[in-house]
Amino acid sequence: MSATIHGAATALSTFNSVDSKKLISPCRTNLPARSKRCIVAGSDASKRSGSRLRVGHSQKLIPNAVATKADTSVTTGTGHELLLFEALQEGLEEEMDRDPHVCVMGEDVGHYGGSYKVTKGLADKFGDLRVLDTPICENAFTGMGIGAAMTGLRPVIEGMNMGFLLLAFNQISNNCGMLHYTSGGQFTIPVVIRGPGGVGRQLGAEHSQRLESYFQSIPGIQMVACSTPYNAKGLMKAAIRSENPVILFEHVLLYNLKESIPDEEYICNLEEAEMVRPGEHITILTYSRMRYHVMQAAKTLVNKGYDPEVIDIRSLKPFDLYTIGNSVKKTHRVLIVEECMRTGGIGASLTAAINENFNDYLDAPVMCLSSQDVPTPYAGTLEEWTVVQPAQIVTAVEQLCQ
Amino acid sequence: MALSRLSLRSNSFLKPLAATALPTSIRRHVSTDTTPITIETAVPFTSHLCEAPSRSVETSSEEILAFFRDMARMRRMEIAADSLYKAKLIRGFCHLYDGQEALAVGMEAAITRKDAIITSYRDHCTFLGRGGELVDAFSELMGRKRGCSNGKGGSMHFYKKDASFYGGHGIVGAQIPLGCGLAFAQKYSKEENVTFTLYGDGAANQGQLFEALNIAALWDLPAILVCENNHYGMGTATWRSAKSPAYFKRGDYVPGLKVDGMDALAVKQACKFAKEHALKNGPIILEMDTYRYHGHSMSDPGSTYRTRDEISGVRQVRDPIERVRKLLLSHDIATEKELKDMEKEVRKEVDDAVAQAKESPVPEPSELFTNMYVKDCGVESFGADRKELKVTLP
């Protein structure tokens, strides 16, 4: 397949199998053989320095990448439009209807409706025993959820902000992750721990944390990050149905994304990455909110003549090295764009994994764009600088594709 | 080898205890009488926000004999574990329960196998009390495949799901929220069962205890929190670590009961009372006044923070097995010789189990990656080097 240099279609196909009522196995698509690498002549031949802080003078910094509307091709005819938090609510409600063992616990999830309205209306429908308002004691209620899961209940534990779950780290690490192993398989912990994280709108340092980097080493858990209403609902349902403990990372700024999702029931695969935009020149790996920054940058890149392949990795633990590997084999260049901190973040692990496994296929070193290693400042301009912006992504791609 | 009161021995029959009339060559059946005997506990209960149960405990000769046998077995198991540790067959941490056996047997006598128990790392005897086999215990301690957690847990991680024994937890106090979660699940499923969450005097100062207690009291969970007060949190005595050493009162709005934890019958009475209370009124705290003869763990001699006189003093005056022995002898339920024979049998049982466990195989290398995930959605588990250590789970 020869790559087109001009005007590649920016179809954002949501690539998830829609197997209703059935958990799907990972898709093993047959990708074409390694295509001939074409030389892209960038329109701007000037060298840019590697600093991520440098912004192209001609480009206006767009801080509000979330406003980008994703073009989704809905696979079935009918569908309904909703916001991401409503999609999560729908997924949760459907699972609670389906299985009486599912319960929700968290702060203000019941009568208040949830601080981000994900659990709105559920307390009225299911009662206080299934949608539990806990006092403010993350350690205790996370532990309680895990204890309840040991007997067969399926609690969905909400951290009002992911950062608060640091107080429950012991329970998540030692009990949630390890009990299945240390008990020799006697106990399963089918718990879902979810909550919003990430850098929001000037929320301050303590409320803008990215906990996926701290949790990623815990053996025994699975981590997923949702980014669209479609995969939010799908991942929520899959996480609840999974027998393993799953941590579902949502993002504070993505709750109001609007998309049309299918009417019939569907589930997303927990371990599979999503191909957002197929391409030829470079693989851009991203997740959660950075997906939108990347897609924004992709528009610019396409106009400049590049053909990026954008993959939303979705599964943060374990990585879907199958999809990622096939992409690397095709494009030979990788750029990781993440919101985690540079040190010890998801990108760091992913870089290591790609280097170890696909070193032979790489034409350039793996580049990783992450947030700065600083506590997120309050001031708006400074906060913009801590996170990766689309312009930086464009610069990085240009540099990699030289 | 069930340790329940419904033992392997023959069904009850009333045989006159005329031991002296029978020739010694015929081994007399020790009494399997289940007619109730009432025994007064030596120490009264102290209560907080509730009425203490009566000091008269309903029991039977069969039950007291079962206490003796079970406690003797537990004691021997711990002593055997001591020597195995010194022989370097058990590694890592080994926290022994000898001295505290009355708690495990007394609790078992008051509850069913549907009631859940969760405890800390000092779990060997509790595991045995829940019906665990000696061989499984020793195999787990020595890291063999036969062990109750397939050798992957170790001393601090004994579990027995079919007997509702939820372990076996290494982090001090972390089992308390788990225990309240178990109670929550019992309430959710509307079972008439309770959860006994055991913790020590050291863990009583953990914040998560109070967090969990608040939720349990708020939601009326059938949780019974049992503080095994053996007076030392590793090397720190209670008077040095707690401003208020009245652990049963620490619940404030939650009722509490202080119990002599070296008296199996008192423990039984308290647990029975607590179960009734928890099913009706929500959580209750039981403080068991007990003592451990060994140090905190095998690497602690146990004599740097307390005197040997203290340890031997407690052993002489309050030892749980001696107490039951005196009871059996004074009530003419068994003779001195019978009890000694029973102890010899138990010793042999334990020795056999140790020998069997020593022979059993270690886990295969492929076991490293089993039980990481429940393989329901196609999850695969890899080693750090995906090329070489990749294992496809069954």
Coordinates of N, CA and C in Angstrom, one line a residue, chain B residues 203-342:
Chain B
A203 N -2.1 -3.4 66.3 CA -2.9 -2.9 65.2 C -4.1 -2.0 65.7
A204 N -4.3 -2.1 67.0 CA -5.5 -1.3 67.5 C -5.2 0.2 67.4
N205 N -4.0 0.5 67.1 CA -3.7 2.0 67.0 C -3.8 2.4 65.5
Q206 N -4.1 1.6 64.6 CA -4.2 1.9 63.2 C -5.5 2.7 62.9
G207 N -5.3 3.7 62.1 CA -6.5 4.5 61.7 C -7.5 3.8 61.0
Q208 N -7.1 2.8 60.2 CA -8.1 2.1 59.4 C -9.1 1.3 60.3
L209 N -8.7 1.0 61.5 CA -9.6 0.3 62.5 C -10.7 1.2 62.7
F210 N -10.5 2.5 63.0 CA -11.5 3.4 63.4 C -12.4 3.8 62.2
E211 N -11.7 3.8 61.0 CA -12.5 4.1 59.8 C -13.5 3.0 59.6
A212 N -13.0 1.7 59.7 CA -13.8 0.6 59.4 C -14.9 0.5 60.5
L213 N -14.6 0.8 61.7 CA -15.5 0.7 62.8 C -16.7 1.7 62.6
N214 N -16.3 2.8 62.1 CA -17.3 3.8 61.9 C -18.3 3.4 60.8
I215 N -17.8 2.8 59.7 CA -18.7 2.3 58.7 C -19.5 1.2 59.2
A216 N -18.8 0.3 59.9 CA -19.6 -0.9 60.4 C -20.7 -0.5 61.3
A217 N -20.4 0.5 62.2 CA -21.5 0.9 63.1 C -22.6 1.7 62.3
L218 N -22.2 2.4 61.3 CA -23.1 3.2 60.6 C -24.1 2.3 59.8
W219 N -23.5 1.3 59.2 CA -24.3 0.4 58.3 C -24.8 -0.8 59.0
D220 N -24.6 -0.9 60.3 CA -25.1 -2.1 61.1 C -24.6 -3.4 60.6
L221 N -23.3 -3.5 60.4 CA -22.7 -4.7 59.8 C -22.5 -5.7 60.9
P222 N -22.7 -7.0 60.5 CA -22.5 -8.1 61.5 C -21.0 -8.4 61.7
A223 N -20.3 -7.4 62.1 CA -18.8 -7.5 62.3 C -18.4 -7.6 63.7
I224 N -17.6 -8.5 64.1 CA -17.1 -8.6 65.5 C -15.6 -8.4 65.4
L225 N -15.2 -7.4 66.0 CA -13.7 -7.1 66.0 C -13.1 -7.6 67.3
V226 N -12.2 -8.5 67.1 CA -11.6 -9.1 68.2 C -10.1 -8.7 68.4
C227 N -9.8 -8.0 69.5 CA -8.5 -7.6 69.7 C -7.7 -8.6 70.5
E228 N -6.8 -9.3 69.9 CA -6.0 -10.3 70.7 C -4.9 -9.5 71.4
N229 N -5.2 -9.2 72.6 CA -4.2 -8.3 73.3 C -3.2 -9.2 74.0
N230 N -2.1 -9.4 73.4 CA -1.0 -10.2 74.1 C 0.0 -9.3 74.7
H231 N -0.4 -8.0 74.9 CA 0.4 -7.0 75.6 C 1.6 -6.5 75.0
Y232 N 2.0 -7.1 73.9 CA 3.2 -6.6 73.2 C 3.0 -6.5 71.7
G233 N 3.3 -5.2 71.2 CA 3.2 -5.1 69.8 C 4.7 -5.2 69.3
M234 N 5.0 -6.4 68.9 CA 6.4 -6.8 68.7 C 7.2 -6.5 69.9
G235 N 8.0 -5.4 70.0 CA 8.8 -5.2 71.2 C 8.3 -4.1 72.1
T236 N 7.1 -3.6 71.7 CA 6.6 -2.4 72.5 C 5.4 -2.8 73.3
A237 N 5.5 -2.6 74.6 CA 4.4 -3.0 75.5 C 3.3 -2.1 75.3
T238 N 2.1 -2.5 75.7 CA 0.9 -1.7 75.5 C 0.9 -0.4 76.2
W239 N 1.6 -0.4 77.4 CA 1.6 0.9 78.1 C 2.5 1.9 77.5
R240 N 3.3 1.4 76.5 CA 4.2 2.4 75.8 C 3.6 2.8 74.5
S241 N 2.6 2.1 74.0 CA 2.1 2.4 72.7 C 0.7 2.9 72.7
A242 N 0.0 2.7 73.7 CA -1.4 3.2 73.7 C -1.7 4.0 74.9
K243 N -2.3 5.2 74.6 CA -2.7 6.1 75.7 C -3.8 5.4 76.6
S244 N -4.7 4.7 75.8 CA -5.8 4.1 76.5 C -5.7 2.6 76.2
P245 N -5.2 1.8 77.2 CA -5.1 0.4 76.9 C -6.3 -0.4 77.1
A246 N -7.4 0.2 77.3 CA -8.7 -0.5 77.4 C -9.3 -0.6 76.0
Y247 N -8.7 -1.6 75.2 CA -9.1 -1.7 73.8 C -10.5 -2.0 73.6
F248 N -11.2 -2.6 74.5 CA -12.6 -2.8 74.3 C -13.5 -1.6 74.4
K249 N -12.9 -0.5 75.0 CA -13.6 0.7 75.1 C -13.3 1.7 74.0
R250 N -12.3 1.3 73.2 CA -11.9 2.3 72.2 C -12.9 2.5 71.1
G251 N -13.9 1.6 71.1 CA -14.9 1.8 70.0 C -15.8 2.9 70.3
D252 N -15.8 3.5 71.5 CA -16.6 4.6 71.9 C -18.1 4.3 71.8
Y253 N -18.6 4.4 70.6 CA -20.1 4.2 70.5 C -20.4 2.7 70.2
V254 N -19.3 2.0 70.0 CA -19.5 0.5 69.8 C -19.3 -0.2 71.1
P255 N -20.3 -1.1 71.4 CA -20.1 -1.9 72.7 C -18.9 -2.8 72.6
G256 N -18.4 -3.1 73.9 CA -17.2 -3.9 73.9 C -17.2 -4.8 75.1
L257 N -16.4 -5.8 75.1 CA -16.4 -6.8 76.1 C -14.9 -7.2 76.3
K258 N -14.5 -7.3 77.6 CA -13.1 -7.7 77.8 C -13.2 -9.2 78.4
V259 N -12.4 -10.0 77.8 CA -12.5 -11.5 78.1 C -11.1 -12.0 78.5
D260 N -11.1 -13.0 79.4 CA -9.9 -13.7 79.7 C -9.6 -14.6 78.5
G261 N -8.6 -14.2 77.7 CA -8.4 -15.0 76.5 C -7.6 -16.3 76.7
M262 N -7.2 -16.6 77.9 CA -6.5 -17.9 78.2 C -7.5 -18.9 78.6
D263 N -8.8 -18.6 78.7 CA -9.8 -19.5 79.2 C -10.7 -19.8 78.0
A264 N -10.5 -21.0 77.5 CA -11.3 -21.4 76.3 C -12.8 -21.2 76.4
L265 N -13.2 -21.6 77.6 CA -14.7 -21.5 77.9 C -15.2 -20.1 77.9
A266 N -14.4 -19.2 78.5 CA -14.8 -17.8 78.5 C -14.8 -17.2 77.1
V267 N -13.8 -17.7 76.3 CA -13.8 -17.2 74.9 C -15.0 -17.7 74.2
K268 N -15.4 -18.9 74.4 CA -16.6 -19.5 73.8 C -17.8 -18.7 74.1
Q269 N -17.9 -18.4 75.4 CA -19.1 -17.7 75.9 C -19.2 -16.3 75.2
A270 N -18.0 -15.6 75.2 CA -18.0 -14.3 74.7 C -18.3 -14.3 73.2
C271 N -17.8 -15.3 72.5 CA -18.0 -15.3 71.0 C -19.5 -15.6 70.7
K272 N -20.0 -16.5 71.5 CA -21.5 -16.8 71.3 C -22.3 -15.5 71.5
F273 N -22.0 -14.8 72.6 CA -22.7 -13.6 72.9 C -22.5 -12.6 71.8
A274 N -21.3 -12.5 71.4 CA -21.0 -11.5 70.3 C -21.7 -11.8 69.0
K275 N -21.8 -13.0 68.7 CA -22.5 -13.4 67.5 C -24.0 -13.0 67.5
E276 N -24.6 -13.3 68.7 CA -26.0 -12.9 68.8 C -26.1 -11.4 68.7
H277 N -25.2 -10.7 69.4 CA -25.3 -9.3 69.4 C -25.1 -8.7 68.0
A278 N -24.1 -9.2 67.3 CA -23.8 -8.6 66.0 C -25.0 -8.8 65.0
L279 N -25.6 -9.9 65.1 CA -26.7 -10.1 64.2 C -27.9 -9.2 64.4
K280 N -28.0 -8.8 65.7 CA -29.1 -7.9 66.0 C -28.7 -6.4 66.0
N281 N -27.6 -6.1 66.6 CA -27.3 -4.7 66.8 C -26.1 -4.1 66.1
G282 N -25.4 -4.9 65.3 CA -24.3 -4.3 64.7 C -23.0 -4.7 65.4
P283 N -21.9 -4.0 65.1 CA -20.6 -4.4 65.5 C -20.4 -4.4 67.0
I284 N -19.4 -5.2 67.4 CA -19.1 -5.2 68.8 C -17.6 -5.5 68.9
I285 N -16.9 -5.0 69.9 CA -15.5 -5.3 70.0 C -15.2 -6.3 71.2
L286 N -14.4 -7.3 70.9 CA -14.1 -8.2 72.0 C -12.6 -8.0 72.3
E287 N -12.2 -7.8 73.5 CA -10.8 -7.7 73.8 C -10.4 -9.0 74.5
M288 N -9.5 -9.8 73.9 CA -9.1 -11.0 74.5 C -7.8 -10.8 75.2
D289 N -7.8 -11.0 76.5 CA -6.5 -10.8 77.3 C -5.7 -12.1 77.2
T290 N -4.7 -12.1 76.4 CA -4.0 -13.4 76.1 C -2.5 -13.1 76.2
Y291 N -1.7 -14.1 75.9 CA -0.3 -14.0 76.0 C 0.4 -14.9 75.1
R292 N 1.5 -14.5 74.5 CA 2.3 -15.4 73.6 C 3.6 -15.7 74.3
Y293 N 4.0 -17.0 74.3 CA 5.2 -17.4 74.9 C 6.4 -17.1 74.0
H294 N 6.3 -17.3 72.7 CA 7.4 -17.0 71.9 C 7.5 -15.5 71.7
G295 N 8.6 -15.1 71.1 CA 8.7 -13.7 70.7 C 7.7 -13.3 69.6
H296 N 7.8 -12.1 69.1 CA 6.9 -11.7 68.1 C 7.0 -12.6 66.9
S297 N 8.2 -12.9 66.5 CA 8.4 -13.9 65.4 C 9.6 -14.7 65.7
M298 N 10.0 -15.6 64.9 CA 11.2 -16.4 65.2 C 12.5 -15.6 65.3
S299 N 12.5 -14.5 64.7 CA 13.8 -13.7 64.8 C 13.8 -12.8 66.0
D300 N 12.8 -12.9 66.8 CA 12.7 -12.1 68.0 C 12.8 -13.1 69.2
P301 N 13.9 -12.9 70.1 CA 14.0 -13.9 71.2 C 12.9 -13.7 72.2
G302 N 12.3 -12.5 72.3 CA 11.1 -12.4 73.1 C 11.5 -12.1 74.6
S303 N 12.8 -11.9 74.8 CA 13.2 -11.6 76.2 C 13.9 -10.3 76.4
T304 N 14.0 -9.5 75.4 CA 14.6 -8.2 75.5 C 13.7 -7.2 76.1
Y305 N 12.4 -7.4 75.9 CA 11.5 -6.4 76.4 C 10.6 -7.0 77.5
R306 N 10.8 -8.2 77.9 CA 10.1 -8.7 79.0 C 11.0 -9.8 79.7
T307 N 10.7 -10.0 81.0 CA 11.6 -10.9 81.7 C 11.1 -12.4 81.5
R308 N 12.1 -13.2 81.6 CA 11.8 -14.7 81.5 C 10.8 -15.1 82.7
D309 N 11.0 -14.4 83.8 CA 10.1 -14.7 84.9 C 8.6 -14.5 84.6
E310 N 8.4 -13.4 83.8 CA 7.1 -13.0 83.4 C 6.5 -14.2 82.6
I311 N 7.3 -14.6 81.6 CA 6.8 -15.6 80.7 C 6.5 -16.9 81.4
S312 N 7.5 -17.3 82.3 CA 7.2 -18.6 83.0 C 6.1 -18.4 84.0
G313 N 6.0 -17.2 84.6 CA 4.9 -17.0 85.5 C 3.5 -17.2 84.8
V314 N 3.4 -16.6 83.6 CA 2.1 -16.8 82.9 C 1.9 -18.3 82.6
R315 N 3.0 -18.9 82.2 CA 2.9 -20.3 81.8 C 2.4 -21.2 83.0
Q316 N 2.8 -20.8 84.2 CA 2.4 -21.6 85.3 C 1.0 -21.3 85.7
V317 N 0.6 -20.1 85.7 CA -0.7 -19.7 86.3 C -1.8 -19.8 85.2
R318 N -1.5 -19.3 84.0 CA -2.6 -19.1 83.1 C -2.6 -19.9 81.8
D319 N -1.7 -20.9 81.7 CA -1.6 -21.6 80.5 C -2.9 -22.3 80.1
P320 N -3.4 -22.1 78.9 CA -4.7 -22.6 78.5 C -4.9 -24.1 78.5
I321 N -3.8 -24.8 78.1 CA -3.9 -26.2 78.1 C -3.9 -26.8 79.5
E322 N -3.1 -26.2 80.4 CA -3.1 -26.7 81.8 C -4.4 -26.5 82.4
R323 N -5.0 -25.4 82.1 CA -6.3 -25.1 82.7 C -7.3 -26.1 82.3
V324 N -7.3 -26.5 81.0 CA -8.3 -27.5 80.6 C -8.0 -28.8 81.1
R325 N -6.7 -29.1 81.3 CA -6.3 -30.4 81.9 C -6.8 -30.5 83.3
K326 N -6.6 -29.4 84.1 CA -7.1 -29.4 85.4 C -8.6 -29.6 85.5
L327 N -9.3 -29.0 84.5 CA -10.8 -29.1 84.5 C -11.2 -30.6 84.2
L328 N -10.5 -31.2 83.3 CA -10.8 -32.5 82.9 C -10.5 -33.5 84.1
L329 N -9.4 -33.2 84.8 CA -9.1 -34.1 85.9 C -10.1 -33.9 87.1
S330 N -10.4 -32.6 87.3 CA -11.2 -32.4 88.5 C -12.6 -32.8 88.3
H331 N -13.1 -32.8 87.0 CA -14.5 -33.3 86.7 C -14.5 -34.7 86.4
D332 N -13.4 -35.4 86.5 CA -13.3 -36.8 86.3 C -13.6 -37.2 84.9
I333 N -13.4 -36.4 83.9 CA -13.7 -36.7 82.6 C -12.6 -37.6 82.0
A334 N -11.4 -37.4 82.4 CA -10.3 -38.3 81.9 C -9.3 -38.4 83.0
T335 N -8.4 -39.4 82.8 CA -7.4 -39.6 83.8 C -6.1 -38.9 83.3
E336 N -5.2 -38.8 84.2 CA -3.9 -38.2 83.8 C -3.2 -39.0 82.7
K337 N -3.3 -40.3 82.8 CA -2.6 -41.1 81.8 C -3.3 -40.9 80.4
E338 N -4.6 -40.9 80.4 CA -5.3 -40.7 79.1 C -4.9 -39.4 78.5
L339 N -4.8 -38.4 79.3 CA -4.4 -37.1 78.7 C -3.0 -37.2 78.1
K340 N -2.1 -37.9 78.9 CA -0.7 -38.0 78.4 C -0.7 -38.8 77.1
D341 N -1.5 -39.8 77.0 CA -1.6 -40.6 75.8 C -2.0 -39.8 74.7
M342 N -3.1 -39.0 74.9 CA -3.6 -38.1 73.9 C -2.5 -37.2 73.4

